[in-house]
C-alpha positions in Angstrom: 109.1 109.4 135.8 105.8 111.1 135.0 105.0 113.2 132.0 106.0 116.8 132.9 103.2 119.3 133.7 104.4 121.8 131.1 103.6 119.2 128.4 99.9 119.2 129.6 98.6 122.7 128.8 94.9 121.9 128.5 92.3 121.3 131.3 89.6 118.6 130.9 86.8 117.3 133.2 86.4 113.5 133.5 83.3 111.8 134.8 84.5 108.1 135.3 82.1 105.4 134.1 80.6 103.5 137.0 78.4 101.0 135.2 75.0 100.5 133.7 71.6 100.6 135.4 68.1 100.2 134.2 68.1 103.9 133.4 71.3 103.9 131.5 75.0 104.5 132.2 76.1 106.0 135.6 79.1 108.0 136.3 81.2 108.8 139.3 81.8 112.3 140.6 83.4 114.6 138.1 87.2 115.3 138.3 87.5 118.9 137.1 90.7 120.7 135.9 92.6 117.6 134.9 95.9 118.5 133.1 96.0 117.1 129.6 97.3 117.5 126.1 94.3 117.4 123.7 94.5 116.7 119.9 91.1 116.8 118.1 92.1 114.8 115.1 90.4 111.9 113.4 92.0 108.4 113.8 90.8 104.8 113.4 91.3 102.8 116.7 89.9 99.6 118.2 87.4 99.8 121.0 87.2 97.5 124.0 85.3 94.9 121.9 88.0 94.9 119.2 85.9 96.6 116.6 87.4 99.4 114.5 85.9 102.8 115.4 86.7 106.4 114.6 88.3 108.5 117.4 87.8 112.3 116.9 90.0 113.3 119.9 93.1 112.0 121.7 93.9 113.0 125.2 97.3 112.5 126.9 97.2 112.6 130.7 99.2 111.5 133.7 99.4 107.7 134.1 97.3 107.6 137.3 94.2 109.5 136.0 91.0 107.5 136.6 89.4 107.3 133.2 88.0 103.9 132.4 86.5 103.3 128.9 83.0 104.8 128.5 83.8 107.7 130.8 82.5 111.2 129.8 85.1 113.8 129.1 84.6 117.6 128.7 87.2 118.9 126.3 88.6 122.5 126.3 86.5 123.2 123.2 83.4 122.6 125.3 82.6 119.3 123.5 81.5 116.4 125.6 82.8 113.1 124.4 83.2 109.4 125.5 86.4 107.5 126.2 86.7 104.6 123.7 90.0 103.1 124.8 92.7 104.0 127.3 96.3 103.1 126.5 98.9 103.4 129.3 102.5 104.2 128.3 105.0 103.0 130.8 108.7 102.3 130.4 110.0 100.7 133.7 113.7 101.3 134.2 114.0 103.7 131.2 114.2 107.5 131.5 111.0 108.1 129.6 107.9 109.8 131.0 104.9 107.6 131.9 101.5 108.7 130.6 98.1 107.5 129.5 96.4 108.2 126.1 92.6 108.3 126.0 91.0 107.8 122.6 87.7 109.6 122.5 84.6 109.3 120.3 
């Protein structure tokens, strides 16, 4: 079971991280109008290297949204941020909605 659409009132744009080049990071084509629930609060999380970093926004989306760490995200407030960590929430066999939480810089 997926997270219901009525719980995702915000719209974000995601540019998935594609890798690094000699000129810096590259991104895939932007995915506009992605349903999400955005909370711009400050939290301490661990990044993909395991270091503690500060997350200033948390985004809840559908479980199949392509948003690898280091992707660029345009929030409803207009702020452009970077994905630090993506945490999938699944509950196989349980009547709970599946989703993904993206912790942003």
